Amino acid sequence: TAFAQGYGTYFSIPFTVWMIVVIFGVFNVITAVFVESTSMGLKTSGLKARYALIYERKYVKQKCKDVIKRVGELIQEEEENKTPERMRRARTVGGIEASLGRRHISPAAFMAFVADRKLSKLLQDLDIDVSDPIGLFDTCDMDNSGYITVEELLRGALKLRGEPQKSDIIAGFMALRTLQDKFDSFLEWRGFAEPLPR
């Protein structure tokens, strides 16, 4: 090279080797810094995701407790409006709370409960759409009894949280397939030779 003129081969070879070592060394340092920062970022984001999950669980748990408490208050208010004064004095709040899980909520009562601002806000905080209360009631009424309990309300509401998953769609399809198989068996038992087309 022009830089090595006058020094000869004894300078050119060590200089070339030295430059290769320096260039590779610099690239190694840059790569190490990049890998280190990436791994630290992944660790930090994983930790943040774990903390977010723990926080969400605590948040959902607290909101569910608040929903139970508010539904208990609404049931108590409804019963106080229906109960004569002398019987009202004899009741305790603890008795109502203890039997809250067994209380049946009718569609009309559910509509009134969802219209309550506090309960509606709590359900929305749980990412549950309350714009269609009848649809929400039908979803929570798992045994199709026409009434729901507080437990059914919470179970149905928690299943409605977030985006639909593939497993939800497949579970519905499998339940429908099972129902169709049972109906085909029933038709065969009743003497119909051909099952319904699928």
Coordinates of N, CA, C and O in Angstrom, one line a residue:
T1 N 0.8 -1.2 0.0 CA 0.0 0.0 0.0 C 0.9 1.2 0.0 O 2.1 1.2 0.3
A2 N 0.2 2.4 -0.3 CA 1.0 3.6 -0.4 C 1.5 4.0 1.0 O 2.6 4.6 1.1
F3 N 0.8 3.6 2.1 CA 1.2 3.9 3.4 C 2.5 3.2 3.8 O 3.3 3.6 4.6
A4 N 2.6 1.9 3.3 CA 3.7 1.0 3.6 C 5.0 1.3 2.7 O 6.0 0.5 2.9
Q5 N 4.9 2.2 1.8 CA 6.1 2.4 0.9 C 7.3 2.8 1.7 O 7.2 3.7 2.5
G6 N 8.4 2.2 1.4 CA 9.6 2.5 2.1 C 9.9 1.7 3.3 O 11.0 1.6 3.8
Y7 N 8.8 1.0 3.8 CA 9.0 0.1 5.0 C 9.1 -1.3 4.6 O 9.6 -2.1 5.4
G8 N 8.6 -1.7 3.5 CA 8.7 -3.1 3.0 C 7.7 -4.1 3.5 O 6.8 -3.7 4.3
T9 N 8.0 -5.3 3.2 CA 7.2 -6.4 3.6 C 7.1 -6.6 5.1 O 6.1 -7.0 5.7
Y10 N 8.3 -6.3 5.8 CA 8.3 -6.5 7.3 C 7.3 -5.6 8.0 O 6.9 -5.9 9.1
F11 N 6.9 -4.5 7.4 CA 5.9 -3.6 8.0 C 4.5 -4.0 7.5 O 3.6 -4.0 8.3
S12 N 4.4 -4.4 6.2 CA 3.1 -4.6 5.6 C 2.3 -5.8 6.3 O 1.1 -5.7 6.6
I13 N 3.1 -6.9 6.5 CA 2.4 -8.1 7.0 C 2.0 -7.9 8.5 O 0.8 -8.1 8.8
P14 N 2.8 -7.4 9.4 CA 2.3 -7.2 10.7 C 1.2 -6.1 10.8 O 0.2 -6.2 11.6
F15 N 1.3 -5.1 9.9 CA 0.3 -4.1 9.9 C -1.1 -4.7 9.5 O -2.1 -4.4 10.1
T16 N -1.0 -5.5 8.4 CA -2.3 -6.1 7.9 C -2.9 -7.0 9.0 O -4.1 -7.0 9.3
V17 N -2.0 -7.8 9.7 CA -2.5 -8.7 10.7 C -3.1 -7.9 11.9 O -4.2 -8.2 12.4
W18 N -2.4 -6.8 12.2 CA -2.9 -6.0 13.3 C -4.2 -5.3 13.0 O -5.1 -5.3 13.8
M19 N -4.4 -4.9 11.8 CA -5.7 -4.3 11.4 C -6.8 -5.3 11.4 O -7.9 -5.0 11.8
I20 N -6.5 -6.5 11.0 CA -7.6 -7.6 11.0 C -8.0 -7.8 12.4 O -9.2 -8.0 12.8
V21 N -7.0 -7.9 13.3 CA -7.3 -8.2 14.8 C -8.1 -7.1 15.3 O -9.1 -7.3 16.0
V22 N -7.7 -5.8 15.0 CA -8.5 -4.7 15.6 C -9.9 -4.6 15.0 O -10.9 -4.4 15.8
I23 N -10.0 -4.9 13.7 CA -11.4 -4.8 13.1 C -12.3 -5.9 13.7 O -13.4 -5.7 14.1
F24 N -11.7 -7.2 13.8 CA -12.5 -8.3 14.4 C -12.8 -8.0 15.9 O -13.9 -8.3 16.4
G25 N -11.8 -7.4 16.6 CA -12.0 -7.1 18.0 C -13.1 -6.1 18.2 O -14.0 -6.2 19.1
V26 N -13.1 -5.0 17.4 CA -14.2 -4.0 17.5 C -15.6 -4.6 17.2 O -16.5 -4.4 17.9
F27 N -15.6 -5.5 16.1 CA -16.9 -6.1 15.8 C -17.4 -7.0 16.9 O -18.6 -7.1 17.2
N28 N -16.4 -7.7 17.5 CA -16.8 -8.6 18.7 C -17.4 -7.8 19.8 O -18.3 -8.2 20.4
V29 N -16.7 -6.7 20.1 CA -17.2 -5.8 21.2 C -18.6 -5.3 20.9 O -19.5 -5.3 21.7
I30 N -18.8 -4.8 19.6 CA -20.1 -4.3 19.2 C -21.2 -5.5 19.3 O -22.3 -5.3 19.8
T31 N -20.8 -6.7 18.8 CA -21.7 -7.8 18.9 C -22.1 -8.2 20.3 O -23.2 -8.4 20.7
A32 N -21.0 -8.2 21.2 CA -21.2 -8.5 22.6 C -22.2 -7.5 23.3 O -23.1 -7.9 24.0
V33 N -22.0 -6.2 23.0 CA -22.8 -5.2 23.6 C -24.3 -5.4 23.1 O -25.2 -5.3 23.9
F34 N -24.4 -5.7 21.8 CA -25.8 -5.9 21.2 C -26.5 -7.1 21.9 O -27.6 -7.0 22.3
V35 N -25.7 -8.2 21.9 CA -26.3 -9.4 22.5 C -26.7 -9.2 24.0 O -27.7 -9.6 24.5
E36 N -25.8 -8.5 24.7 CA -26.0 -8.2 26.1 C -27.3 -7.4 26.3 O -28.2 -7.7 27.2
S37 N -27.4 -6.3 25.5 CA -28.5 -5.4 25.7 C -29.8 -6.2 25.2 O -30.9 -6.0 25.9
T38 N -29.8 -7.0 24.2 CA -30.9 -7.8 23.8 C -31.4 -8.8 24.9 O -32.6 -8.9 25.2
S39 N -30.4 -9.5 25.5 CA -30.8 -10.5 26.5 C -31.3 -9.8 27.7 O -32.3 -10.2 28.4
M40 N -30.8 -8.6 28.1 CA -31.3 -7.9 29.2 C -32.7 -7.3 29.0 O -33.6 -7.4 29.8
G41 N -32.9 -6.9 27.7 CA -34.2 -6.5 27.3 C -35.3 -7.6 27.4 O -36.4 -7.4 27.9
L42 N -34.9 -8.8 27.0 CA -35.8 -9.9 27.0 C -36.1 -10.3 28.5 O -37.2 -10.6 28.8
K43 N -35.0 -10.3 29.3 CA -35.2 -10.6 30.7 C -36.2 -9.6 31.4 O -37.1 -9.9 32.1
T44 N -35.9 -8.3 31.1 CA -36.8 -7.3 31.7 C -38.2 -7.4 31.2 O -39.1 -7.3 32.0
S45 N -38.4 -7.6 29.9 CA -39.8 -7.7 29.4 C -40.5 -9.0 29.9 O -41.6 -8.9 30.2
G46 N -39.7 -10.1 30.1 CA -40.3 -11.3 30.7 C -40.7 -11.0 32.1 O -41.7 -11.4 32.6
L47 N -39.8 -10.3 32.9 CA -40.2 -9.9 34.3 C -41.4 -9.0 34.3 O -42.3 -9.2 35.2
K48 N -41.4 -8.0 33.4 CA -42.6 -7.1 33.3 C -43.8 -7.9 33.0 O -44.9 -7.6 33.6
A49 N -43.8 -8.9 32.1 CA -44.9 -9.7 31.7 C -45.4 -10.5 33.0 O -46.6 -10.6 33.2
R50 N -44.4 -11.0 33.7 CA -44.8 -11.8 34.9 C -45.5 -10.9 36.0 O -46.5 -11.3 36.5
Y51 N -44.9 -9.7 36.2 CA -45.5 -8.8 37.1 C -46.9 -8.4 36.7 O -47.8 -8.2 37.5
A52 N -47.0 -8.1 35.3 CA -48.3 -7.7 34.8 C -49.4 -8.8 35.0 O -50.5 -8.6 35.3
L53 N -48.9 -10.1 34.8 CA -49.8 -11.2 35.1 C -50.3 -11.3 36.5 O -51.4 -11.5 36.8
I54 N -49.3 -11.2 37.4 CA -49.6 -11.2 38.9 C -50.6 -10.1 39.2 O -51.5 -10.3 39.9
Y55 N -50.3 -8.9 38.7 CA -51.1 -7.7 38.9 C -52.5 -8.0 38.4 O -53.5 -7.7 39.1
E56 N -52.6 -8.5 37.2 CA -53.9 -8.8 36.6 C -54.7 -9.8 37.4 O -55.9 -9.6 37.6
R57 N -54.1 -10.8 37.9 CA -54.8 -11.8 38.7 C -55.3 -11.2 40.0 O -56.5 -11.4 40.4
K58 N -54.5 -10.3 40.6 CA -54.9 -9.7 41.8 C -56.1 -8.7 41.5 O -57.0 -8.6 42.3
Y59 N -55.9 -8.0 40.4 CA -56.9 -7.0 40.0 C -58.3 -7.7 39.7 O -59.3 -7.3 40.2
V60 N -58.2 -8.8 38.9 CA -59.4 -9.6 38.6 C -60.1 -10.1 39.9 O -61.3 -10.1 40.1
K61 N -59.2 -10.7 40.8 CA -59.7 -11.2 42.0 C -60.4 -10.2 42.9 O -61.5 -10.4 43.4
Q62 N -59.8 -9.0 43.0 CA -60.4 -7.9 43.7 C -61.7 -7.4 43.1 O -62.7 -7.2 43.8
K63 N -61.7 -7.3 41.7 CA -63.0 -6.9 41.0 C -64.1 -7.9 41.2 O -65.3 -7.6 41.4
C64 N -63.7 -9.2 41.2 CA -64.7 -10.3 41.4 C -65.3 -10.2 42.8 O -66.6 -10.3 43.0
K65 N -64.5 -9.9 43.8 CA -65.0 -9.7 45.2 C -65.9 -8.5 45.2 O -66.9 -8.5 45.9
D66 N -65.5 -7.4 44.5 CA -66.4 -6.2 44.5 C -67.7 -6.5 43.8 O -68.8 -6.0 44.2
V67 N -67.7 -7.3 42.7 CA -69.0 -7.7 42.1 C -69.9 -8.5 43.0 O -71.1 -8.2 43.1
I68 N -69.3 -9.4 43.7 CA -70.1 -10.2 44.7 C -70.7 -9.3 45.8 O -71.8 -9.4 46.1
K69 N -69.8 -8.4 46.3 CA -70.3 -7.5 47.3 C -71.4 -6.6 46.8 O -72.4 -6.5 47.5
R70 N -71.3 -6.1 45.6 CA -72.3 -5.2 45.0 C -73.6 -6.0 44.7 O -74.7 -5.5 45.0
V71 N -73.5 -7.2 44.2 CA -74.7 -8.0 44.0 C -75.4 -8.3 45.3 O -76.6 -8.3 45.4
G72 N -74.6 -8.6 46.3 CA -75.2 -8.8 47.6 C -75.9 -7.6 48.1 O -77.0 -7.8 48.7
E73 N -75.3 -6.4 47.9 CA -76.0 -5.2 48.4 C -77.3 -5.0 47.6 O -78.3 -4.6 48.2
L74 N -77.3 -5.3 46.3 CA -78.5 -5.1 45.4 C -79.5 -6.1 45.8 O -80.7 -5.8 45.9
I75 N -79.1 -7.3 46.1 CA -80.1 -8.4 46.5 C -80.7 -8.0 47.9 O -81.9 -8.1 48.1
Q76 N -79.9 -7.5 48.8 CA -80.3 -7.0 50.1 C -81.3 -5.9 49.9 O -82.4 -5.9 50.6
E77 N -81.0 -4.9 49.1 CA -81.9 -3.8 48.8 C -83.3 -4.3 48.3 O -84.3 -3.8 48.7
E78 N -83.2 -5.2 47.3 CA -84.4 -5.8 46.7 C -85.2 -6.5 47.8 O -86.5 -6.3 47.8
E79 N -84.6 -7.3 48.6 CA -85.3 -8.0 49.7 C -85.9 -7.0 50.7 O -87.0 -7.3 51.2
E80 N -85.2 -6.0 51.0 CA -85.7 -5.0 52.0 C -86.9 -4.3 51.4 O -87.8 -4.0 52.2
N81 N -87.0 -4.1 50.1 CA -88.1 -3.4 49.5 C -89.3 -4.4 49.5 O -90.5 -3.9 49.6
K82 N -89.1 -5.7 49.5 CA -90.2 -6.6 49.5 C -90.6 -7.1 50.8 O -91.7 -7.6 51.0
T83 N -89.7 -7.0 51.8 CA -90.0 -7.6 53.1 C -90.6 -6.6 54.1 O -90.3 -5.5 54.1
P84 N -91.6 -7.1 54.8 CA -92.2 -6.2 55.8 C -91.2 -5.7 56.9 O -90.2 -6.4 57.1
E85 N -91.5 -4.6 57.5 CA -90.6 -4.0 58.5 C -90.2 -4.9 59.6 O -89.0 -5.0 59.9
R86 N -91.1 -5.6 60.2 CA -90.8 -6.5 61.4 C -89.8 -7.6 61.0 O -88.9 -8.0 61.7
M87 N -90.0 -8.2 59.8 CA -89.1 -9.2 59.3 C -87.8 -8.7 58.9 O -86.7 -9.3 59.0
R88 N -87.8 -7.4 58.4 CA -86.5 -6.8 58.0 C -85.6 -6.6 59.2 O -84.4 -6.8 59.0
R89 N -86.1 -6.2 60.3 CA -85.3 -6.0 61.5 C -84.7 -7.3 62.0 O -83.6 -7.4 62.6
A90 N -85.4 -8.4 61.7 CA -84.9 -9.8 62.2 C -83.8 -10.3 61.4 O -83.0 -11.1 61.8
R91 N -83.6 -9.8 60.2 CA -82.6 -10.4 59.3 C -81.2 -9.7 59.6 O -81.2 -8.6 60.0
T92 N -80.2 -10.5 59.3 CA -78.8 -9.9 59.5 C -78.2 -9.9 58.1 O -78.4 -10.7 57.2
V93 N -77.2 -9.0 58.0 CA -76.5 -8.9 56.7 C -75.7 -10.2 56.5 O -75.6 -10.7 55.4
G94 N -75.1 -10.7 57.6 CA -74.3 -11.9 57.5 C -75.1 -13.1 56.9 O -74.6 -13.9 56.1
G95 N -76.4 -13.2 57.3 CA -77.2 -14.3 56.7 C -77.4 -14.2 55.3 O -77.4 -15.1 54.5
I96 N -77.5 -12.9 54.8 CA -77.7 -12.7 53.4 C -76.4 -13.0 52.6 O -76.4 -13.7 51.6
E97 N -75.3 -12.6 53.2 CA -74.0 -12.8 52.5 C -73.7 -14.3 52.5 O -73.1 -14.8 51.5
A98 N -74.0 -15.0 53.6 CA -73.7 -16.5 53.6 C -74.5 -17.2 52.6 O -74.0 -18.2 52.0
S99 N -75.8 -16.8 52.3 CA -76.6 -17.5 51.4 C -76.6 -16.9 50.0 O -77.4 -17.3 49.1
L100 N -75.6 -16.0 49.8 CA -75.6 -15.2 48.5 C -75.4 -16.2 47.3 O -76.0 -16.0 46.3
G101 N -74.5 -17.2 47.5 CA -74.2 -18.1 46.4 C -75.4 -18.9 45.9 O -75.5 -19.3 44.8
R102 N -76.4 -19.1 46.8 CA -77.6 -19.9 46.5 C -78.7 -19.0 46.0 O -79.8 -19.5 45.6
R103 N -78.6 -17.7 46.1 CA -79.7 -16.8 45.7 C -79.9 -16.9 44.1 O -78.9 -16.9 43.4
H104 N -81.1 -17.0 43.7 CA -81.4 -17.0 42.3 C -81.7 -15.6 41.9 O -82.4 -14.8 42.5
I105 N -81.2 -15.2 40.7 CA -81.4 -13.9 40.1 C -82.3 -14.1 38.9 O -81.8 -14.8 37.9
S106 N -83.4 -13.5 38.8 CA -84.3 -13.6 37.7 C -83.8 -12.6 36.6 O -83.0 -11.7 36.8
P107 N -84.3 -12.8 35.3 CA -83.9 -11.9 34.2 C -84.2 -10.5 34.5 O -83.4 -9.5 34.3
A108 N -85.4 -10.2 35.1 CA -85.8 -8.8 35.4 C -84.9 -8.2 36.5 O -84.4 -7.1 36.4
A109 N -84.5 -9.0 37.5 CA -83.6 -8.5 38.6 C -82.2 -8.3 38.0 O -81.6 -7.3 38.3
F110 N -81.8 -9.2 37.1 CA -80.5 -9.0 36.4 C -80.4 -7.7 35.6 O -79.4 -7.0 35.6
M111 N -81.5 -7.5 34.9 CA -81.6 -6.2 34.1 C -81.4 -5.0 35.0 O -80.7 -4.0 34.7
A112 N -82.1 -5.1 36.2 CA -82.0 -4.0 37.1 C -80.6 -3.9 37.7 O -80.1 -2.8 37.9
F113 N -80.0 -5.0 38.0 CA -78.7 -5.0 38.5 C -77.7 -4.4 37.5 O -76.8 -3.6 37.9
V114 N -77.8 -4.8 36.3 CA -76.8 -4.3 35.3 C -77.0 -2.8 35.0 O -76.1 -2.1 34.7
A115 N -78.3 -2.3 35.3 CA -78.5 -0.9 35.1 C -77.9 -0.1 36.3 O -77.7 1.1 36.2
D116 N -77.5 -0.8 37.3 CA -76.9 -0.1 38.5 C -75.5 0.3 38.0 O -74.7 -0.4 37.5
R117 N -75.2 1.6 38.3 CA -73.9 2.2 37.8 C -72.7 1.5 38.4 O -71.7 1.2 37.6
K118 N -72.7 1.2 39.7 CA -71.5 0.6 40.3 C -71.3 -0.8 39.7 O -70.1 -1.1 39.4
L119 N -72.3 -1.6 39.6 CA -72.1 -3.0 39.1 C -71.7 -2.9 37.6 O -70.8 -3.7 37.2
S120 N -72.4 -2.1 36.9 CA -72.0 -1.9 35.4 C -70.6 -1.5 35.3 O -69.8 -2.1 34.4
K121 N -70.1 -0.6 36.1 CA -68.7 -0.2 36.0 C -67.7 -1.3 36.4 O -66.7 -1.5 35.8
L122 N -68.1 -2.1 37.4 CA -67.3 -3.2 37.8 C -67.2 -4.2 36.7 O -66.1 -4.8 36.4
L123 N -68.3 -4.5 36.1 CA -68.3 -5.5 35.0 C -67.4 -5.0 33.8 O -66.7 -5.7 33.1
Q124 N -67.6 -3.7 33.5 CA -66.8 -3.1 32.4 C -65.3 -3.1 32.8 O -64.4 -3.3 31.9
D125 N -65.0 -2.9 34.1 CA -63.6 -3.0 34.5 C -63.0 -4.4 34.3 O -61.8 -4.6 34.1
L126 N -63.9 -5.4 34.3 CA -63.5 -6.8 34.0 C -63.5 -7.1 32.5 O -63.3 -8.2 32.2
D127 N -63.7 -6.1 31.7 CA -63.7 -6.2 30.3 C -64.8 -7.0 29.8 O -64.7 -7.9 28.9
I128 N -66.0 -6.8 30.4 CA -67.2 -7.5 30.0 C -68.2 -6.5 29.5 O -68.5 -5.5 30.1
D129 N -68.7 -6.7 28.3 CA -69.6 -5.8 27.6 C -71.0 -6.0 28.2 O -71.6 -7.1 28.2
V130 N -71.6 -4.9 28.7 CA -72.9 -4.9 29.4 C -73.9 -4.3 28.5 O -75.0 -4.0 29.0
S131 N -73.6 -4.0 27.2 CA -74.6 -3.4 26.3 C -75.8 -4.3 26.0 O -76.8 -3.8 25.6
D132 N -75.6 -5.6 26.1 CA -76.7 -6.6 25.9 C -76.9 -7.4 27.1 O -76.4 -8.5 27.2
P133 N -77.7 -6.9 28.1 CA -77.8 -7.6 29.3 C -78.6 -9.0 29.2 O -78.2 -9.9 29.9
I134 N -79.5 -9.1 28.3 CA -80.2 -10.3 28.0 C -79.3 -11.4 27.5 O -79.3 -12.5 27.9
G135 N -78.4 -11.0 26.5 CA -77.4 -11.9 26.0 C -76.4 -12.4 27.1 O -76.1 -13.5 27.2
L136 N -76.1 -11.4 28.0 CA -75.2 -11.7 29.1 C -75.8 -12.7 30.1 O -75.2 -13.7 30.5
F137 N -77.1 -12.5 30.3 CA -77.9 -13.4 31.2 C -78.0 -14.8 30.6 O -77.7 -15.7 31.3
D138 N -78.3 -14.9 29.3 CA -78.4 -16.2 28.7 C -77.0 -16.9 28.7 O -77.0 -18.1 28.9
T139 N -76.0 -16.2 28.5 CA -74.6 -16.8 28.6 C -74.3 -17.3 30.0 O -73.7 -18.4 30.1
C140 N -74.7 -16.6 31.0 CA -74.4 -17.0 32.4 C -75.4 -18.1 32.8 O -75.0 -18.9 33.7
D141 N -76.6 -18.2 32.2 CA -77.5 -19.2 32.6 C -77.2 -20.6 32.0 O -77.7 -21.0 31.0
M142 N -76.2 -21.2 32.6 CA -75.6 -22.4 31.9 C -76.5 -23.6 31.9 O -76.5 -24.4 31.0
D143 N -77.3 -23.7 33.0 CA -78.2 -24.9 33.0 C -79.6 -24.6 32.4 O -80.5 -25.4 32.5
N144 N -79.8 -23.4 31.8 CA -81.0 -23.0 31.1 C -82.2 -23.1 32.1 O -83.3 -23.5 31.7
S145 N -82.0 -22.7 33.3 CA -83.1 -22.7 34.3 C -84.0 -21.5 34.3 O -85.0 -21.5 34.9
G146 N -83.5 -20.4 33.7 CA -84.3 -19.2 33.7 C -83.9 -18.3 34.8 O -84.3 -17.1 34.9
Y147 N -83.0 -18.8 35.7 CA -82.4 -18.0 36.8 C -80.9 -18.2 36.8 O -80.4 -19.3 36.3
I148 N -80.2 -17.3 37.4 CA -78.7 -17.5 37.6 C -78.4 -17.2 39.0 O -79.1 -16.5 39.7
T149 N -77.3 -17.9 39.5 CA -76.8 -17.6 40.8 C -75.6 -16.7 40.7 O -75.2 -16.4 39.5
V150 N -75.1 -16.2 41.8 CA -74.0 -15.3 41.7 C -72.8 -16.0 41.2 O -72.0 -15.5 40.4
E151 N -72.6 -17.3 41.6 CA -71.5 -18.1 41.1 C -71.6 -18.3 39.5 O -70.6 -18.1 38.9
E152 N -72.8 -18.5 39.0 CA -73.0 -18.6 37.6 C -72.6 -17.3 36.9 O -72.0 -17.3 35.8
L153 N -73.0 -16.2 37.5 CA -72.8 -14.9 37.0 C -71.3 -14.7 36.8 O -70.8 -14.2 35.8
L154 N -70.5 -15.0 37.9 CA -69.1 -14.8 37.9 C -68.4 -15.7 36.9 O -67.5 -15.3 36.1
R155 N -68.8 -17.0 36.9 CA -68.2 -18.0 35.9 C -68.4 -17.5 34.5 O -67.5 -17.5 33.6
G156 N -69.7 -17.2 34.2 CA -70.0 -16.7 32.8 C -69.3 -15.5 32.4 O -68.7 -15.3 31.3
A157 N -69.2 -14.5 33.4 CA -68.6 -13.2 33.1 C -67.1 -13.4 32.9 O -66.5 -12.8 32.0
L158 N -66.4 -14.3 33.7 CA -65.0 -14.5 33.5 C -64.7 -15.2 32.2 O -63.6 -15.0 31.6
K159 N -65.6 -16.0 31.7 CA -65.4 -16.7 30.4 C -65.5 -15.7 29.3 O -65.0 -15.9 28.2
L160 N -66.2 -14.6 29.5 CA -66.4 -13.6 28.4 C -65.3 -12.6 28.4 O -65.3 -11.8 27.4
R161 N -64.4 -12.6 29.3 CA -63.3 -11.7 29.3 C -62.3 -11.9 28.1 O -62.0 -13.0 27.8
G162 N -61.9 -10.8 27.5 CA -60.8 -10.9 26.5 C -61.4 -11.4 25.2 O -62.6 -11.5 24.9
E163 N -60.4 -11.6 24.3 CA -60.7 -12.1 22.9 C -61.1 -13.5 22.9 O -60.6 -14.3 23.7
P164 N -62.0 -13.9 21.9 CA -62.3 -15.3 21.8 C -61.1 -16.2 21.4 O -60.4 -15.7 20.6
Q165 N -61.0 -17.3 22.0 CA -59.9 -18.2 21.7 C -60.4 -19.3 20.7 O -61.6 -19.6 20.7
K166 N -59.4 -19.9 20.1 CA -59.8 -21.0 19.2 C -60.5 -22.2 19.9 O -61.4 -22.8 19.4
S167 N -60.0 -22.4 21.2 CA -60.6 -23.5 22.0 C -62.1 -23.2 22.3 O -62.9 -24.2 22.4
D168 N -62.5 -22.0 22.4 CA -63.9 -21.6 22.7 C -64.7 -22.1 21.5 O -65.8 -22.6 21.6
I169 N -64.2 -21.8 20.3 CA -65.0 -22.1 19.1 C -65.1 -23.6 18.9 O -66.1 -24.2 18.6
I170 N -63.9 -24.3 19.1 CA -63.9 -25.8 19.0 C -64.8 -26.4 20.0 O -65.5 -27.4 19.7
A171 N -64.8 -25.9 21.3 CA -65.6 -26.5 22.3 C -67.1 -26.4 22.0 O -67.9 -27.4 22.1
G172 N -67.5 -25.3 21.4 CA -68.9 -25.1 20.9 C -69.2 -26.1 19.8 O -70.3 -26.7 19.8
F173 N -68.3 -26.2 18.9 CA -68.5 -27.2 17.8 C -68.6 -28.6 18.3 O -69.5 -29.4 17.9
M174 N -67.7 -29.0 19.2 CA -67.8 -30.4 19.8 C -69.1 -30.6 20.6 O -69.6 -31.7 20.5
A175 N -69.5 -29.6 21.3 CA -70.8 -29.8 22.1 C -71.9 -29.9 21.1 O -72.8 -30.8 21.3
L176 N -71.9 -29.2 20.0 CA -73.0 -29.3 19.0 C -72.9 -30.7 18.3 O -74.0 -31.3 18.1
R177 N -71.7 -31.2 18.0 CA -71.6 -32.5 17.4 C -72.1 -33.6 18.3 O -72.8 -34.5 17.9
T178 N -71.8 -33.5 19.6 CA -72.3 -34.5 20.6 C -73.8 -34.4 20.7 O -74.4 -35.5 20.7
L179 N -74.4 -33.2 20.7 CA -75.8 -33.1 20.7 C -76.4 -33.7 19.5 O -77.4 -34.4 19.5
Q180 N -75.8 -33.5 18.3 CA -76.3 -34.1 17.1 C -76.2 -35.6 17.1 O -77.2 -36.3 16.7
D181 N -75.1 -36.2 17.6 CA -75.0 -37.6 17.8 C -76.1 -38.2 18.7 O -76.7 -39.3 18.4
K182 N -76.4 -37.5 19.8 CA -77.4 -38.0 20.7 C -78.8 -37.9 20.0 O -79.6 -38.8 20.2
F183 N -79.0 -36.9 19.3 CA -80.3 -36.7 18.6 C -80.4 -37.8 17.5 O -81.5 -38.4 17.4
D184 N -79.3 -38.2 16.8 CA -79.4 -39.3 15.8 C -79.7 -40.6 16.5 O -80.5 -41.4 16.0
S185 N -79.1 -40.8 17.7 CA -79.4 -42.0 18.5 C -80.9 -42.1 18.9 O -81.5 -43.1 18.8
F186 N -81.4 -40.9 19.3 CA -82.8 -40.8 19.7 C -83.7 -41.2 18.5 O -84.7 -41.9 18.6
L187 N -83.4 -40.6 17.3 CA -84.2 -40.9 16.1 C -84.1 -42.4 15.8 O -85.2 -43.0 15.4
E188 N -83.0 -43.0 15.9 CA -82.9 -44.5 15.6 C -83.7 -45.2 16.6 O -84.4 -46.2 16.3
W189 N -83.6 -44.8 17.9 CA -84.4 -45.5 18.9 C -85.9 -45.4 18.7 O -86.7 -46.3 18.9
R190 N -86.4 -44.2 18.1 CA -87.8 -44.0 17.8 C -88.2 -44.7 16.6 O -89.4 -44.6 16.2
G191 N -87.3 -45.2 15.8 CA -87.7 -46.0 14.6 C -87.4 -45.3 13.3 O -87.8 -45.8 12.2
F192 N -86.8 -44.1 13.3 CA -86.5 -43.5 12.1 C -85.2 -44.1 11.6 O -84.2 -44.2 12.3
A193 N -85.2 -44.6 10.4 CA -84.1 -45.4 9.8 C -82.9 -44.5 9.5 O -81.8 -44.8 9.8
E194 N -83.2 -43.3 8.9 CA -82.1 -42.5 8.4 C -81.8 -41.4 9.4 O -82.7 -40.6 9.7
P195 N -80.5 -41.2 9.8 CA -80.2 -40.0 10.6 C -80.2 -38.8 9.8 O -80.2 -38.8 8.5
L196 N -80.3 -37.7 10.4 CA -80.4 -36.4 9.7 C -79.0 -36.1 9.0 O -78.0 -36.5 9.5
P197 N -79.0 -35.5 7.8 CA -77.8 -35.2 7.1 C -76.9 -34.2 7.9 O -77.5 -33.3 8.6
R198 N -75.6 -34.3 7.8 CA -74.7 -33.4 8.6 C -74.2 -32.3 7.6 O -74.0 -32.5 6.5

